[in-house]
Amino acid sequence: MHVRKKGMALEGLHVTDATYHLEKLELMIEDPYTGVIYIDNHCRVIYLNQTLANILEIDKSESIGKPIEAIMPRSRLPETIKSGESNLCEICSIKGRKMVAMRAPIYDKGQIVGAMSKSLFLDMSTAINMASYFSSPDSGDAEIHPINSGYKTRYTLDNIIGSSSTISKPKAISKQVANNISNVLIIGESGTGKELFAQAIHNAGTRRIAPFVRINCACIPENLLESELFGYEEGAFSGAKKGGKKGKLEMAAHGTIFLDEISEMPLAMQSKLLIFLQEREFERVGGSHTITADVRVIAATNVNLEEAVLQGKFREDLYFRLNVVTLMLPPLRDRSEDIPLLVNHFMDKLSRKLNTPRFEVDCDALSLLKSYKWPGNIRELENLLERAINLACIDNESTIRQHHFPTLIENNVEQNLDPNINLPLNKALENLEHQMIIRSLKYCNDNKTLAAKMLDIHPSVLYRKLKKYNL
């Protein structure tokens, strides 16, 4: 079987094999958005998938052998057989549902023996966005190509670095729930990768073809959050746009909405969100008709929501509604065995970003990184590695060493001080200063210029202190 445009042939299956292979493919991939149909050169149906049968409200098995006009009266597949021309993108509708479709003839030994059509069922705005995206000159640059180019995603499960049991479990749960509509609540400290997981869940399922829309509940003023999430009708309030405006829920149709920092959502908004989660329906601000939205909800927080419920800051019923699938993301201090993998990943990434050679991290520096508590988690690790690369470039070194992490050295000094020591403040500060100078000289191989730079003091000041402490 060939499927071809004028002047171009694409080798493929013979017609006699097509049904078998398509049925096998349908068993492997459940796609609720893609409809497929094949007809022979007499315009009789030889195959259609279950998605299209559901849209047409017909029995799949009984449709085989029927004329295409009997089940799709307005189909243009007979025209494809007559003309031999392909149409790779057209917008039409079936049973009132908008779709983006492609049609192509099927060839066998140079003769047209049938035609096929594949349809992607979307809302109209998403179809327009898709057409706009693919017509742009740089549409092939991104690793992932979402239909709504205004709401791109970058991360998949492969971007979640680590093999420890503490990170493997949330990765496994993410993969398991990617293809259903269950609400997901992601809990983790700042910098643990909550949005990374949200995007990875979206991209691991069939919703990856639709938008991923993010809204930060802490960044939008309370009086604007409702219209931002649910949209508004024309004249709903002073300054409302003519024709109204879609909210983020409508923009995320058939896709995912990510509610970041959900704990910061005002109580009044929480009740309206609860209604949507229960009914999957909402009204725009100033509107009088109900809008239904097929949207997957993923929420994230770094707050203990159970405590927030007890304090009256978060609705208990909303917490239970969101807490269907929970991902507890571990802090970096609880997965120190993953630090070498993360360092290796970030050194590759940062060398490209900073346009520098790829730096190696020596064993002592790696041990220093593994012993640190990482209050800022993975985000802090990436930032400190970027700073270390810049310091290494200044020092003309090709390897990242301990002295390229001055803040971590200071932290270690503080941790090693006896907490029970009873000294006057000025004496305690002198002891700390003494230890830091010794460590700096050691890490800089007694290079006093580098040690002064690491301590962020002038070399002449360092020499005076060396004399003071008889070093």
XYZ file of C-alpha atoms in Angstrom:
471
model
C 0.000 0.000 0.000
C 1.219 3.498 -0.840
C -0.161 6.731 0.526
C 1.047 9.585 -1.642
C 0.616 13.157 -2.763
C 1.135 14.161 -6.381
C 4.674 13.364 -7.437
C 5.530 11.595 -4.148
C 5.064 8.000 -3.021
C 5.470 6.617 0.475
C 5.951 2.839 0.605
C 3.867 0.977 3.194
C 1.533 -1.978 3.742
C -0.475 -3.833 1.129
C -4.218 -3.259 1.385
C -4.791 -6.882 2.400
C -2.571 -6.328 5.449
C -3.920 -2.910 6.453
C -6.863 -4.024 8.603
C -4.726 -6.491 10.589
C -2.058 -3.919 11.368
C -4.532 -1.174 12.269
C -6.412 -3.467 14.639
C -3.121 -4.390 16.309
C -2.241 -0.716 16.634
C -5.635 0.103 18.154
C -5.149 -2.590 20.797
C -1.810 -1.044 21.796
C -2.838 2.625 21.833
C -6.048 3.977 23.350
C -6.527 7.384 21.780
C -9.881 9.022 22.519
C -9.216 11.895 20.106
C -8.168 10.238 16.836
C -10.669 8.704 14.419
C -9.493 6.486 11.532
C -11.430 5.076 8.561
C -10.411 3.137 5.405
C -12.551 2.529 2.296
C -11.947 0.494 -0.856
C -12.188 1.789 -4.439
C -15.935 1.034 -4.436
C -16.280 3.431 -1.465
C -17.151 0.624 0.938
C -15.837 0.758 4.509
C -13.081 -1.778 5.149
C -11.984 -0.478 8.565
C -12.781 2.144 11.179
C -11.562 2.448 14.742
C -13.652 2.544 17.912
C -13.126 6.279 18.485
C -14.766 7.165 15.174
C -17.532 4.600 15.744
C -18.302 6.239 19.079
C -18.451 9.701 17.491
C -20.754 8.428 14.733
C -22.852 6.518 17.296
C -22.730 3.328 15.238
C -21.710 -0.273 15.788
C -18.163 -0.725 14.555
C -18.526 -4.303 13.286
C -21.823 -3.641 11.474
C -20.324 -0.725 9.526
C -17.761 -2.883 7.686
C -18.806 -3.371 4.054
C -21.325 -0.515 4.051
C -21.006 2.391 1.576
C -19.231 5.361 3.129
C -22.265 7.549 2.314
C -24.422 5.369 4.583
C -22.448 6.204 7.715
C -20.802 9.519 6.741
C -23.031 11.191 4.116
C -20.779 14.258 3.775
C -17.477 12.373 3.586
C -15.059 13.554 0.898
C -13.224 10.228 0.667
C -15.021 9.306 -2.621
C -13.622 12.559 -4.051
C -10.135 11.464 -2.931
C -10.516 8.185 -4.863
C -11.623 10.040 -7.991
C -8.950 12.743 -7.953
C -6.047 10.874 -6.374
C -5.174 14.019 -4.436
C -4.316 14.191 -0.740
C -5.525 16.822 1.674
C -3.325 16.872 4.756
C -5.227 19.450 6.790
C -8.879 20.494 6.669
C -11.337 21.559 9.359
C -14.800 20.003 9.311
C -17.332 18.496 11.724
C -19.019 15.182 12.494
C -22.135 15.066 14.670
C -21.439 18.664 15.672
C -17.884 17.949 16.837
C -15.140 20.000 15.204
C -12.144 18.125 13.887
C -8.929 18.508 11.973
C -8.726 15.818 9.288
C -6.394 14.508 6.616
C -7.330 12.400 3.568
C -5.083 10.379 1.280
C -5.538 7.802 -1.508
C -4.261 4.237 -1.118
C -2.208 2.820 -3.970
C -1.391 -0.752 -4.918
C 0.854 -1.416 -7.900
C 0.325 2.114 -9.126
C -3.463 1.960 -9.000
C -5.803 3.645 -6.525
C -7.496 0.890 -4.536
C -9.007 2.937 -1.723
C -8.622 5.923 0.564
C -8.132 6.664 4.238
C -8.897 9.488 6.602
C -7.533 10.321 10.043
C -9.329 12.884 12.176
C -8.234 14.665 15.334
C -11.223 15.809 17.387
C -10.566 19.178 19.043
C -12.332 22.367 19.980
C -12.148 25.017 17.248
C -9.772 27.343 19.082
C -7.278 24.515 19.548
C -7.505 23.642 15.841
C -6.755 27.244 14.895
C -3.812 27.324 17.285
C -2.491 24.111 15.771
C -2.708 25.494 12.228
C -0.961 28.673 13.353
C 1.752 26.693 15.118
C 2.628 24.489 12.155
C 2.684 27.455 9.771
C 5.314 29.278 11.840
C 8.888 29.063 10.467
C 10.441 27.737 13.689
C 7.771 25.200 14.576
C 10.257 22.346 14.282
C 12.710 23.595 16.912
C 11.061 22.464 20.159
C 11.490 18.960 21.556
C 7.750 18.701 22.284
C 5.176 20.273 19.960
C 1.980 21.083 21.847
C -1.046 22.078 19.781
C -1.538 25.304 21.696
C 1.784 27.031 21.142
C 0.923 29.545 23.842
C 1.099 26.808 26.477
C 4.200 24.765 25.731
C 5.605 21.982 27.875
C 9.251 20.987 28.076
C 9.446 18.092 30.485
C 8.717 14.380 30.286
C 9.311 11.540 32.738
C 12.768 11.122 31.194
C 13.669 14.596 32.477
C 13.177 13.484 36.089
C 16.736 12.570 37.079
C 17.400 10.026 39.798
C 17.249 6.320 40.589
C 16.725 6.369 44.371
C 13.623 4.673 45.756
C 12.322 7.993 47.073
C 12.102 9.482 43.562
C 11.324 6.238 41.682
C 7.984 5.817 43.472
C 6.449 9.178 42.426
C 7.765 8.585 38.888
C 6.005 5.213 38.760
C 2.745 6.701 40.072
C 2.965 9.506 37.493
C 3.279 7.018 34.656
C 0.390 4.957 36.003
C -2.088 7.847 36.257
C -1.070 9.705 33.082
C -3.906 8.295 30.969
C -6.815 8.890 33.347
C -8.593 12.030 34.518
C -8.065 11.605 38.281
C -7.132 14.789 40.107
C -3.485 14.829 41.215
C -2.100 16.672 44.227
C 1.675 17.216 44.214
C 3.205 18.059 47.594
C 6.823 19.049 48.024
C 9.181 21.721 49.254
C 10.123 24.621 47.022
C 12.567 23.513 44.330
C 11.702 19.790 44.352
C 10.245 19.806 40.824
C 6.477 20.024 41.257
C 5.832 21.617 37.850
C 8.297 19.223 36.236
C 6.163 16.308 37.481
C 2.937 18.024 36.382
C 4.252 18.479 32.829
C 5.618 14.931 32.784
C 2.190 13.507 33.713
C 0.576 15.589 30.970
C 3.101 14.474 28.340
C 2.946 10.796 29.319
C -0.748 10.501 28.429
C -3.085 11.100 25.510
C -3.722 14.664 26.727
C -0.253 15.650 25.516
C -1.808 16.720 22.191
C -3.861 19.376 24.001
C -2.769 22.447 26.014
C -1.030 22.423 29.378
C -2.147 25.601 31.132
C -0.465 26.875 34.291
C -1.903 29.315 36.813
C -0.106 30.425 39.971
C -2.731 31.023 42.639
C -0.324 33.154 44.696
C 0.676 35.566 41.934
C -2.762 36.763 40.814
C -4.698 39.284 42.952
C -7.813 37.870 44.577
C -10.166 40.152 42.620
C -8.699 38.940 39.306
C -8.285 35.237 40.022
C -11.920 34.317 39.305
C -11.984 35.917 35.848
C -8.508 34.516 35.106
C -9.618 30.973 35.887
C -13.237 30.971 34.669
C -13.250 33.845 32.151
C -15.871 36.580 31.873
C -18.695 37.762 29.607
C -18.875 41.093 27.827
C -19.981 43.831 30.245
C -19.350 41.678 33.329
C -17.468 44.552 34.953
C -15.976 47.921 34.140
C -13.147 47.457 31.621
C -14.266 43.999 30.461
C -13.199 43.272 26.882
C -15.796 43.359 24.138
C -16.954 39.834 23.484
C -15.713 38.649 26.868
C -12.707 36.473 27.501
C -12.013 32.792 27.921
C -10.614 31.659 31.234
C -7.761 29.258 31.770
C -10.175 26.332 32.181
C -11.552 26.853 28.669
C -8.066 27.322 27.252
C -7.072 23.955 28.726
C -9.901 22.077 26.957
C -9.079 18.343 26.584
C -5.740 19.041 28.260
C -4.409 19.813 31.729
C -4.637 22.778 34.075
C -1.879 23.088 36.661
C -2.915 24.996 39.783
C 0.368 25.929 41.410
C 0.427 27.041 45.062
C -3.186 25.938 45.507
C -2.960 26.679 49.247
C -2.921 30.417 48.411
C -6.307 30.316 46.670
C -8.880 32.491 48.514
C -11.683 30.592 50.303
C -14.385 32.124 48.072
C -12.595 30.830 44.979
C -12.085 27.440 46.594
C -15.840 26.892 46.741
C -16.250 27.704 43.037
C -13.352 25.407 42.123
C -14.979 22.662 44.202
C -18.173 22.936 42.149
C -16.158 22.566 38.949
C -14.316 19.505 40.266
C -17.621 17.879 41.211
C -19.596 18.674 38.064
C -16.915 19.571 35.475
C -19.070 22.625 34.745
C -18.735 26.334 35.467
C -20.078 29.754 34.490
C -18.031 32.717 33.356
C -18.054 35.835 35.517
C -21.242 37.694 34.563
C -22.456 34.709 32.551
C -25.763 32.862 32.732
C -25.054 29.664 30.801
C -23.108 26.615 31.931
C -19.873 25.628 30.211
C -18.641 22.041 30.327
C -14.877 21.511 30.260
C -12.987 18.245 29.849
C -9.885 19.276 31.809
C -7.467 17.274 33.935
C -6.617 19.093 37.177
C -3.170 18.878 38.779
C -2.571 20.978 41.891
C 0.654 21.623 43.778
C 1.613 23.020 47.158
C 4.527 23.232 49.564
C 2.118 23.649 52.485
C 0.678 20.913 54.718
C -2.941 21.155 53.578
C -4.212 19.080 56.511
C -2.866 21.732 58.882
C -4.303 24.472 56.652
C -7.710 22.762 56.921
C -7.455 22.670 60.731
C -6.542 26.373 60.739
C -9.568 27.220 58.585
C -7.394 28.400 55.682
C -8.366 25.623 53.258
C -11.684 23.899 52.629
C -11.769 20.317 53.833
C -14.109 19.160 51.042
C -11.810 20.706 48.408
C -8.804 18.995 49.986
C -10.547 15.614 49.768
C -11.579 16.306 46.162
C -8.026 17.234 45.125
C -6.371 14.474 47.128
C -7.347 11.614 44.792
C -3.810 10.799 43.696
C -1.037 12.271 45.840
C 2.605 12.615 44.890
C 4.947 13.320 47.796
C 8.158 14.698 46.295
C 11.212 14.087 48.476
C 13.580 16.933 49.399
C 17.076 16.627 47.965
C 18.588 15.946 51.416
C 16.594 12.675 51.486
C 17.972 11.483 48.136
C 21.665 12.373 48.359
C 22.519 9.250 46.343
C 20.964 11.004 43.320
C 23.269 14.031 43.591
C 26.014 12.596 41.301
C 23.384 11.925 38.595
C 21.906 15.393 39.012
C 25.349 17.019 38.934
C 26.209 15.148 35.730
C 22.908 16.249 34.158
C 23.323 19.895 35.151
C 26.956 20.078 34.035
C 25.856 19.031 30.536
C 22.970 21.505 30.578
C 25.006 24.409 31.963
C 27.912 23.931 29.574
C 25.463 24.470 26.710
C 23.762 27.393 28.435
C 27.017 29.183 29.353
C 28.877 28.133 26.196
C 31.791 26.721 28.220
C 33.711 23.441 28.134
C 32.114 20.672 30.134
C 33.552 20.804 33.665
C 34.146 17.783 35.857
C 33.469 17.895 39.609
C 36.209 16.358 41.767
C 35.497 13.841 44.555
C 35.997 16.275 47.442
C 33.596 18.783 45.912
C 31.057 16.018 45.288
C 31.337 14.911 48.911
C 30.739 18.508 49.983
C 27.588 18.622 47.838
C 26.333 15.333 49.285
C 26.816 16.507 52.873
C 24.872 19.757 52.432
C 21.218 19.942 53.581
C 19.888 21.755 50.463
C 17.079 23.971 51.817
C 16.483 25.149 48.223
C 16.564 21.585 46.853
C 17.287 20.885 43.174
C 16.834 24.509 42.106
C 19.542 25.534 44.598
C 21.856 22.780 43.336
C 21.576 24.010 39.747
C 22.191 27.626 40.794
C 25.282 26.732 42.861
C 26.716 24.649 40.020
C 26.247 27.572 37.627
C 28.040 29.861 40.087
C 30.853 27.290 40.495
C 31.373 27.120 36.716
C 31.702 30.901 36.553
C 34.211 30.890 39.441
C 36.206 28.105 37.769
C 36.311 30.108 34.529
C 37.590 33.154 36.429
C 40.267 30.989 38.070
C 41.203 29.429 34.705
C 40.550 25.937 36.097
C 39.055 22.998 34.233
C 37.703 21.135 37.270
C 35.134 22.189 39.855
C 36.665 21.948 43.344
C 35.493 22.596 46.885
C 36.635 26.221 46.919
C 34.238 26.924 44.059
C 31.413 26.455 46.592
C 32.349 29.117 49.197
C 28.870 29.282 50.738
C 28.902 25.514 51.352
C 32.326 25.763 53.009
C 31.007 28.471 55.309
C 28.018 26.277 56.078
C 30.291 23.370 56.995
C 32.344 25.597 59.296
C 29.199 26.702 61.083
C 28.018 23.115 61.467
C 31.370 22.082 62.942
C 31.319 24.778 65.625
C 30.509 23.470 69.104
C 26.928 24.674 69.762
C 27.461 24.441 73.526
C 30.529 26.664 73.615
C 30.081 29.622 75.951
C 32.092 32.520 74.506
C 31.590 36.262 74.147
C 30.324 37.197 70.682
C 33.547 38.900 69.551
C 35.607 35.853 70.569
C 33.217 33.472 68.814
C 33.434 35.574 65.630
C 37.230 35.533 65.809
C 37.214 31.728 66.130
C 34.932 31.438 63.116
C 37.089 33.858 61.094
C 40.224 31.933 62.077
C 38.757 28.602 60.914
C 37.469 30.046 57.633
C 40.870 31.500 56.765
C 42.579 28.171 57.465
C 40.070 26.293 55.327
C 40.284 28.813 52.491
C 44.078 28.581 52.380
C 43.873 24.806 52.403
C 41.350 24.668 49.541
C 43.377 27.183 47.534
C 46.682 25.344 48.074
C 48.014 28.350 50.054
C 47.366 30.702 47.147
C 46.584 33.839 49.157
C 45.165 35.770 46.201
C 42.610 33.010 45.498
C 41.860 32.639 49.202
C 41.143 36.369 49.510
C 38.880 36.175 46.454
C 37.020 33.223 47.954
C 36.601 35.089 51.253
C 35.526 38.188 49.322
C 38.143 40.422 50.995
C 41.125 42.419 49.681
C 44.482 40.527 49.763
C 45.950 43.209 52.075
C 43.148 42.511 54.584
C 43.920 38.792 54.423
C 47.630 39.455 55.136
C 46.734 41.531 58.210
C 44.530 38.737 59.519
C 47.245 36.133 58.863
C 49.548 38.202 61.034
C 46.855 38.642 63.675
C 46.290 34.892 64.001
C 49.992 34.079 63.606
C 49.347 31.991 60.477
